[in-house]
Coordinates of N, CA and C in Angstrom, one line a residue:
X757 N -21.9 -13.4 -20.1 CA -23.1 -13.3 -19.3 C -22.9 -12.2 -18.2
X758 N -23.7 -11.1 -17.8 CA -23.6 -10.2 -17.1 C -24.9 -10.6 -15.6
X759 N -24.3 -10.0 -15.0 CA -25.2 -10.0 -13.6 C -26.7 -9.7 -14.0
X760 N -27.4 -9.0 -15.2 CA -28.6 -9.2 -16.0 C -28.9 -9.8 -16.6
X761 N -28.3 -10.5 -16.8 CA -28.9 -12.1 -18.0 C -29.5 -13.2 -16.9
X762 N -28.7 -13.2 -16.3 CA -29.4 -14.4 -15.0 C -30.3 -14.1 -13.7
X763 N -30.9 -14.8 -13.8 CA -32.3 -14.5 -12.4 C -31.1 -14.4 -11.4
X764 N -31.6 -13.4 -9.9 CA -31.1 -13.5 -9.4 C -32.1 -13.3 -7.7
X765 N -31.7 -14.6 -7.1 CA -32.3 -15.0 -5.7 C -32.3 -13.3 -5.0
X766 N -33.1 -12.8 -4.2 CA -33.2 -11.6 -3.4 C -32.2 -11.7 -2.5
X767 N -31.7 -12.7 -2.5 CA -30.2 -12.7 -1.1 C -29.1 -11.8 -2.2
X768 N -28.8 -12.9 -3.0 CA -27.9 -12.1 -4.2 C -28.1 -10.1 -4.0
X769 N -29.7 -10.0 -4.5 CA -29.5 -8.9 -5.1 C -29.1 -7.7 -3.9
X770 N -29.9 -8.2 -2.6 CA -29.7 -7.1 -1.3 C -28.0 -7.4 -0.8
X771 N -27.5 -8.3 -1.0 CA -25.9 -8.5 -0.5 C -24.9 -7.1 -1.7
X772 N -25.4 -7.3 -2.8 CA -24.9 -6.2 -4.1 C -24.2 -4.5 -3.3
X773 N -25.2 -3.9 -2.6 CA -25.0 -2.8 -2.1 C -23.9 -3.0 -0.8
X774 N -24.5 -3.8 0.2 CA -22.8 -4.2 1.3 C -21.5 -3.9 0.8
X775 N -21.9 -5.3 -0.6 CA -20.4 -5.3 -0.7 C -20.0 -4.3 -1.9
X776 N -20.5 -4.0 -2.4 CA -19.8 -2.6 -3.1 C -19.3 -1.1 -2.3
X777 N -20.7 -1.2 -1.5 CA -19.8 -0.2 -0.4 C -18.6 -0.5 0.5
X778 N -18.6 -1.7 0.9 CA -17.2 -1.8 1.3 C -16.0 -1.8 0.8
X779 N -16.3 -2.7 -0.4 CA -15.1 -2.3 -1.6 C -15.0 -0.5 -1.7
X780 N -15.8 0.0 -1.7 CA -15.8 1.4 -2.2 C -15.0 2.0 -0.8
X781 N -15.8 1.7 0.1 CA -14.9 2.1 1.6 C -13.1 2.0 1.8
X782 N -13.0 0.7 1.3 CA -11.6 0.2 1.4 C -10.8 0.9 0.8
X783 N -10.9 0.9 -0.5 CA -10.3 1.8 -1.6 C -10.1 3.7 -1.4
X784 N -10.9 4.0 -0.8 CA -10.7 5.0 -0.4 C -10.3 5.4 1.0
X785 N -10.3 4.4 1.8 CA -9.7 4.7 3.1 C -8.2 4.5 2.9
X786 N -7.5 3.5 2.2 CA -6.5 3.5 1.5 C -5.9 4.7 1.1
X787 N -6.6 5.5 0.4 CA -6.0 6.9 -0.4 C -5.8 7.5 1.1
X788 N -6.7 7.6 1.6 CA -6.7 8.8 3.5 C -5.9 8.7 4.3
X789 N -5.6 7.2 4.8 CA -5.4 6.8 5.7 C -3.5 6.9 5.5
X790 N -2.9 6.9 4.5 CA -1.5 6.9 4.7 C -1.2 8.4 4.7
X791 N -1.9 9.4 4.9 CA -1.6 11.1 4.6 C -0.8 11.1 6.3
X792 N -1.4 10.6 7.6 CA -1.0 10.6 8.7 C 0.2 9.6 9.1
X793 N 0.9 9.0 8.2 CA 1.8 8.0 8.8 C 2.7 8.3 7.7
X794 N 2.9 9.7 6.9 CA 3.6 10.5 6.2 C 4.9 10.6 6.8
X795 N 5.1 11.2 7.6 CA 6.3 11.3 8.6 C 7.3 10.4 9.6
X796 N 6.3 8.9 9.7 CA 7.3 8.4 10.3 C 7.7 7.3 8.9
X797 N 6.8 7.2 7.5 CA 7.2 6.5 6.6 C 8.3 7.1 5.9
X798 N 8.5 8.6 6.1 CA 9.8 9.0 5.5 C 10.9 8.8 6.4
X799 N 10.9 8.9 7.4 CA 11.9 8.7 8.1 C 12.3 7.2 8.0
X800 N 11.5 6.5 8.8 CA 11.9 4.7 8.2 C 12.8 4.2 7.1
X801 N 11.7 4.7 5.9 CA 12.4 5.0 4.3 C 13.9 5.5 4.1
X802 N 13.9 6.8 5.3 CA 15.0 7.4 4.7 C 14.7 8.0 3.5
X803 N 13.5 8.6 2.9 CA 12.7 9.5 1.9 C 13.0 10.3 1.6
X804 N 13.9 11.4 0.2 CA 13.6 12.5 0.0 C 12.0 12.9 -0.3
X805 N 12.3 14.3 0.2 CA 10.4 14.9 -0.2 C 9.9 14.6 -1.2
X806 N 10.5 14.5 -2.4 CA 9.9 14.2 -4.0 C 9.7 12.6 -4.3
X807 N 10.3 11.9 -2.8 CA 9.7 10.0 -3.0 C 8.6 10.2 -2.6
X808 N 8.7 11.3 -1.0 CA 7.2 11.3 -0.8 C 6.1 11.9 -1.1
X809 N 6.6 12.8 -2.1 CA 5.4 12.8 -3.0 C 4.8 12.1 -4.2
X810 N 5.8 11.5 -4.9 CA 5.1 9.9 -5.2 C 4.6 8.9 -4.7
X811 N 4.8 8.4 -3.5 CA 4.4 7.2 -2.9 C 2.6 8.5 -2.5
X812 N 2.1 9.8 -2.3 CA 1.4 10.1 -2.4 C 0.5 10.2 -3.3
X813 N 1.6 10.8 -5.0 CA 0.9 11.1 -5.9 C 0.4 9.3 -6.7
X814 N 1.2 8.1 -6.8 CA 1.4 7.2 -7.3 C -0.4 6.8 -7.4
X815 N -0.6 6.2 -5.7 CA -2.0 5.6 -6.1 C -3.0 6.5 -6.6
X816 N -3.1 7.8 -6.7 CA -4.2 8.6 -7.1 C -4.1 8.9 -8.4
X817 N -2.8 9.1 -8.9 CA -2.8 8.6 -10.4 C -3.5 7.7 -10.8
X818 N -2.8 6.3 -10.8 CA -3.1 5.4 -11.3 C -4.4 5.2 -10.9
X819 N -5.0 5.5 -9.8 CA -6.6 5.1 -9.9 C -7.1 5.9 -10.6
X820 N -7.2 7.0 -11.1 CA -7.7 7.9 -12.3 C -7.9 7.6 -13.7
X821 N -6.4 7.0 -13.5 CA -6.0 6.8 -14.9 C -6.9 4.9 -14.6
X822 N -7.1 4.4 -14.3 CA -7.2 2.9 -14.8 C -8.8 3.1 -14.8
X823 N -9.5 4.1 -14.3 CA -10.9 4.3 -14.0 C -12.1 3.7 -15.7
X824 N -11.7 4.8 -16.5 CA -12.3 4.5 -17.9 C -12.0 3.4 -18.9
X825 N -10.7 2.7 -18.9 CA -10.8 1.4 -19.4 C -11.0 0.0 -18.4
X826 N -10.9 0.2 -17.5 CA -11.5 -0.7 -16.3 C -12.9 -0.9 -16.5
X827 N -13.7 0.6 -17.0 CA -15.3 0.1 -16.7 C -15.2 -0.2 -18.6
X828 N -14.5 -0.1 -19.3 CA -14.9 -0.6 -20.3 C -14.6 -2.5 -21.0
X829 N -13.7 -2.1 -19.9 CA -13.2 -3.7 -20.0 C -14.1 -4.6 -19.1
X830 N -14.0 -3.9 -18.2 CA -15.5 -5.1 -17.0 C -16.9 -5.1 -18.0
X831 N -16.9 -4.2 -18.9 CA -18.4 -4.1 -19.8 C -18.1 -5.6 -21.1
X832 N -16.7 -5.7 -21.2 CA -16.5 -6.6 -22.4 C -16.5 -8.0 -21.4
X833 N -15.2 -7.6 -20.2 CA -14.9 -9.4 -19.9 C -15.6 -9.7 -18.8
X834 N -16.6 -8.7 -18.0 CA -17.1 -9.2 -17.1 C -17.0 -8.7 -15.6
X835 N -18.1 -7.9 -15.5 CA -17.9 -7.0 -14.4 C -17.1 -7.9 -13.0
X836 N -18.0 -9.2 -12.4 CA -17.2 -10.1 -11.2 C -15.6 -10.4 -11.1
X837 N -15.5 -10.5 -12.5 CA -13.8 -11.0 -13.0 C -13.0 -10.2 -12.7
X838 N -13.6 -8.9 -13.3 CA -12.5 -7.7 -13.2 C -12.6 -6.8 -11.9
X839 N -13.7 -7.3 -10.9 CA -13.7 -6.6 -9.6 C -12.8 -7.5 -8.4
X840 N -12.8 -8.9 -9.3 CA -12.3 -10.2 -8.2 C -10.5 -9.9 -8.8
X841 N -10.2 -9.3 -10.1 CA -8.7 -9.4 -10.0 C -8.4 -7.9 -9.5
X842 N -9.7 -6.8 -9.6 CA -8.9 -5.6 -8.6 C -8.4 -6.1 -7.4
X843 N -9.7 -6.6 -6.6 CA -9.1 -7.1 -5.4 C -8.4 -7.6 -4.6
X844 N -7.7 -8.6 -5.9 CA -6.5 -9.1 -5.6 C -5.4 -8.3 -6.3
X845 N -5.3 -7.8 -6.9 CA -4.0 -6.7 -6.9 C -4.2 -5.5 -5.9
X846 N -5.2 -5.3 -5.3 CA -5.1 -4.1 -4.5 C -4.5 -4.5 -3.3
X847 N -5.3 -6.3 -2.8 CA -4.3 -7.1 -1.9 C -2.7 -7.1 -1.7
X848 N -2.7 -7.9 -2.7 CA -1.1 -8.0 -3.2 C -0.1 -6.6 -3.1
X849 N -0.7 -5.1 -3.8 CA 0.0 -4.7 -3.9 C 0.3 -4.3 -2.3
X850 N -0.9 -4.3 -1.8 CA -0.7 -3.4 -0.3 C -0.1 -4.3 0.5
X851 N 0.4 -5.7 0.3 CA 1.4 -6.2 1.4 C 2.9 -6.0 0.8
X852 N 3.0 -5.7 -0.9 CA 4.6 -5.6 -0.9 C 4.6 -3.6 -0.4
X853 N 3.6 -3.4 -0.4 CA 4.2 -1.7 -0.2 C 4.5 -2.1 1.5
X854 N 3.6 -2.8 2.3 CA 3.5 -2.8 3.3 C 5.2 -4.0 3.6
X855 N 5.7 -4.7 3.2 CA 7.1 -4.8 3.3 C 8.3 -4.3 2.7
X856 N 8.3 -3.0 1.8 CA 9.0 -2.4 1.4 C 9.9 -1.8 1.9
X857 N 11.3 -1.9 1.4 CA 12.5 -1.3 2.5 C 12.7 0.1 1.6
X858 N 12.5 0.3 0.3 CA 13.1 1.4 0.0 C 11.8 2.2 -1.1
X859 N 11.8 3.4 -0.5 CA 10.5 4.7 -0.7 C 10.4 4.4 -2.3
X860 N 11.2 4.2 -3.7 CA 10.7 3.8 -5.2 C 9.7 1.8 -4.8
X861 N 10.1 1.3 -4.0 CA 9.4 0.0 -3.9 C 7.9 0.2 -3.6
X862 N 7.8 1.2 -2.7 CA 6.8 1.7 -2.1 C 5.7 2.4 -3.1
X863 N 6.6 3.0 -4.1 CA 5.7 3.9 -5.4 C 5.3 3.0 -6.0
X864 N 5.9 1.6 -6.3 CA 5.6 0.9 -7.6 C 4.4 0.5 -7.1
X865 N 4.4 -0.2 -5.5 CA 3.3 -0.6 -5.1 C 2.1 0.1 -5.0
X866 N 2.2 1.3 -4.4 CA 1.1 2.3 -4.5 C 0.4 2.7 -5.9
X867 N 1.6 2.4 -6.9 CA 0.6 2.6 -8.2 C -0.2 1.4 -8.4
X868 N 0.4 0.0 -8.3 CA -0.3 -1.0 -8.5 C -1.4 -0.8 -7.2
X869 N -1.4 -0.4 -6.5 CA -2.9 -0.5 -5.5 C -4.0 0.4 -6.5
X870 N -2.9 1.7 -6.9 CA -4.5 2.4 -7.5 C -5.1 1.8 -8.4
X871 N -4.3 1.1 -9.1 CA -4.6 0.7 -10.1 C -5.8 -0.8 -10.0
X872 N -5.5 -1.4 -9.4 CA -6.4 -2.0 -8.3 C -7.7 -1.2 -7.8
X873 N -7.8 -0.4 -7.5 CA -8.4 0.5 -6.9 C -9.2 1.1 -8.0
X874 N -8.8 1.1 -9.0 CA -9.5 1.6 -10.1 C -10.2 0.7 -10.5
X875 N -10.0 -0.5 -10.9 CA -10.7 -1.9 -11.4 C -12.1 -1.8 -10.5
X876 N -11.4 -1.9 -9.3 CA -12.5 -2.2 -8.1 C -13.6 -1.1 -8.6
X877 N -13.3 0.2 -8.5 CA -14.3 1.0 -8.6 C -15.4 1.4 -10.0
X878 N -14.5 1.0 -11.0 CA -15.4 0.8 -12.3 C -16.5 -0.4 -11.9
X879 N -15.9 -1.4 -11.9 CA -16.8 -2.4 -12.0 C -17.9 -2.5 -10.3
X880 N -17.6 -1.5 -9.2 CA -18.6 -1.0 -8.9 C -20.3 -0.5 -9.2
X881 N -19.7 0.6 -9.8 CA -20.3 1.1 -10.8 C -21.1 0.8 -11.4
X882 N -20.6 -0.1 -12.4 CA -21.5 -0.9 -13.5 C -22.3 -1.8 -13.0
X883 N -21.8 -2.7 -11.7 CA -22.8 -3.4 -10.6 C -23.8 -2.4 -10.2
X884 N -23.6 -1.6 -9.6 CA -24.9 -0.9 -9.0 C -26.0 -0.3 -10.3
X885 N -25.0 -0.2 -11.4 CA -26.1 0.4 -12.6 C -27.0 -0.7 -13.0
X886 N -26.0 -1.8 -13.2 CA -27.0 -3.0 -13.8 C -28.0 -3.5 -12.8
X887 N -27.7 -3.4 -11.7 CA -28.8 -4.5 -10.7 C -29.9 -3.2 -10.2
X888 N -29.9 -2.2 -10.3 CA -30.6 -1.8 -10.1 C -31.4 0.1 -10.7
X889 N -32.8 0.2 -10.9 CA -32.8 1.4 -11.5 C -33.6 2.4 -10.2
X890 N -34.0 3.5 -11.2 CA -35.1 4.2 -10.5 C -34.6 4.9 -9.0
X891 N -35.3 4.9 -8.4 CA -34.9 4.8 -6.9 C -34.2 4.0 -5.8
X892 N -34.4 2.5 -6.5 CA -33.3 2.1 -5.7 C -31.7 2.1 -6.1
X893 N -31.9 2.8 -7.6 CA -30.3 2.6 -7.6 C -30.0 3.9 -7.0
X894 N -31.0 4.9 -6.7 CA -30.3 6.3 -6.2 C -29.9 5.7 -4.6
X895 N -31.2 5.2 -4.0 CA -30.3 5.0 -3.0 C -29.0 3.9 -2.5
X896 N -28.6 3.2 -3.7 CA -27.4 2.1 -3.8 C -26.5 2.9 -4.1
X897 N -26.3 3.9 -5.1 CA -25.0 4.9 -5.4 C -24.8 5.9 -3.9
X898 N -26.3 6.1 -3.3 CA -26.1 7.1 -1.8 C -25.4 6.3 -0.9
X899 N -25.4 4.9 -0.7 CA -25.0 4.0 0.0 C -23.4 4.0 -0.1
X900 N -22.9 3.7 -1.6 CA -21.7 3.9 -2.1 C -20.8 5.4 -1.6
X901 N -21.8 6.1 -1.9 CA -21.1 7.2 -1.6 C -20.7 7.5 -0.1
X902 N -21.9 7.2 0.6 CA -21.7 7.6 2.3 C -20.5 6.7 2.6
X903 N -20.6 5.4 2.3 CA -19.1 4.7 2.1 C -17.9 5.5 2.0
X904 N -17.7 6.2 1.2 CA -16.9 7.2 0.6 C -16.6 8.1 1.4
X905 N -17.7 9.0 1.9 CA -17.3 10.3 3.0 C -17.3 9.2 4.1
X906 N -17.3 8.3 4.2 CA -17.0 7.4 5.9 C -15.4 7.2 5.8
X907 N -15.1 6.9 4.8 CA -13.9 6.8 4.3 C -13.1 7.7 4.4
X908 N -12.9 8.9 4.1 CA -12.1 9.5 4.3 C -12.2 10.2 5.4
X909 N -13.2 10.3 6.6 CA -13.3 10.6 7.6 C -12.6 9.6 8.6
X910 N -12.7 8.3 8.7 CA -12.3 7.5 9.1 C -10.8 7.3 8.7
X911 N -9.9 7.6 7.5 CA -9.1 7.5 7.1 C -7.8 8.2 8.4
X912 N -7.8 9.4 8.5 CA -7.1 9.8 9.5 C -6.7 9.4 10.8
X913 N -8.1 9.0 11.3 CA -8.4 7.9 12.5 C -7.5 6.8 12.7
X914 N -7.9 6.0 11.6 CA -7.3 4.3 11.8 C -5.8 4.9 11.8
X915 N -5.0 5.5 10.5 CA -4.3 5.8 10.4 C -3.3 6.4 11.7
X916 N -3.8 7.2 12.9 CA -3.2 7.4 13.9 C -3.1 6.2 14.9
X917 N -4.8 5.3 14.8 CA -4.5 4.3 15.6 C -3.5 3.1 15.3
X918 N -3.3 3.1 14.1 CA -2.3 2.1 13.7 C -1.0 2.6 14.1
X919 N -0.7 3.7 13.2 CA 0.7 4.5 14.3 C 0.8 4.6 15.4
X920 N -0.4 4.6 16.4 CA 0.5 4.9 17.7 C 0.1 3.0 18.3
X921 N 0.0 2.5 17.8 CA -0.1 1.1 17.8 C 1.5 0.5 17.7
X922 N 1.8 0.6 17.0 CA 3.2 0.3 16.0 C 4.1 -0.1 17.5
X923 N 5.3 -1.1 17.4 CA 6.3 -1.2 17.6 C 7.5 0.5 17.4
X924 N 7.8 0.7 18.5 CA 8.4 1.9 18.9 C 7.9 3.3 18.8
X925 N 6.3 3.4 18.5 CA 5.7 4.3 18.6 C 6.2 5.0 19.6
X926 N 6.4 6.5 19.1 CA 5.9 7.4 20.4 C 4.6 7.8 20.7
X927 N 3.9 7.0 20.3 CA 2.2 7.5 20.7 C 1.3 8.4 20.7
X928 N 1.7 9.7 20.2 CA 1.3 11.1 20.1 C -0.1 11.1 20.5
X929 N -1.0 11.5 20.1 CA -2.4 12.0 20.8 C -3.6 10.9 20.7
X930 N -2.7 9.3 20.1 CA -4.0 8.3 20.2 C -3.6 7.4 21.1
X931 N -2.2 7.8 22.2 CA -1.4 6.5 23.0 C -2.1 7.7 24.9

């Protein structure tokens, strides 16, 4: 049964756009947000350059690549299912990358977030196609999107404020 087979209360349908945008926001502040904590994650790591261009390249792979059988599998088993287990692997992956002692631990994780990250965003997608047409789905995808450029605008931001946050920060230009 798909989000169109069943009636759905007006709370349901106006809550659809929030939370896809935020999912949509998260997932991509994620890709932004580690480009500025590049330098003290290799040092920590102890990183050659070509780890840290995996723990770079990893999630953006893998969210590419999981993008087209994600929305075709959320079309077979169920767009909720498959947005509620991105979620949780995007979760999951981001606290073992986030306790990771060595820069390949870090890639595995980063691939399992895109990949996460991909689920999430297929079945986006297919949510905002199904619940709505016409003009309100243009402005549900505009919603999604501004999500998106908030996101990666924001991404550099948080990113310095978490760093100069940090236990033994040197603080650079957000302390």
């Amino acid at each position: 049964m798909t989000l169109t087979d069943r009636a759905q209360t007006p709370r349901q349908t106006t809550s659809v756009v929030p939370v896809c945008a935020a999912a949509g926001f998260t997932t991509l502040l994620d890709s932004s947000v580690l480009n500025i904590g590049l330098p003290a994650l290799r040092t920590g790591l102890d990183a050659v350059v070509s780890q840290v261009q995996w723990i770079l390249a990893a999630y953006s792979l893998s969210f590419g690549l999981a993008l087209v059988p994600a929305g075709r599998l959320g079309d077979v088993a169920g767009r909720r299912r498959l947005f509620l287990a991105g979620m949780t692997l995007f979760a999951v992956m981001g606290v073992c990358g986030a306790v990771a002692s060595d820069p390949w631990t870090v890639v595995a994780a980063r691939a399992g977030q895109g990949v996460g990250a991909g689920l999430i965003s297929a079945q986006v997608l297919g949510i905002l196609a199904e619940n709505y047409t016409g003009p309100a789905r243009a402005r549900a995808l505009a919603a999604y999107s501004t999500a998106g450029g908030l996101a990666g605008l924001c991404g550099p931001l948080v990113g310095g404020l978490v760093l100069g946050a940090a236990p033994g920060s040197t603080g650079g230009a957000f302390c």
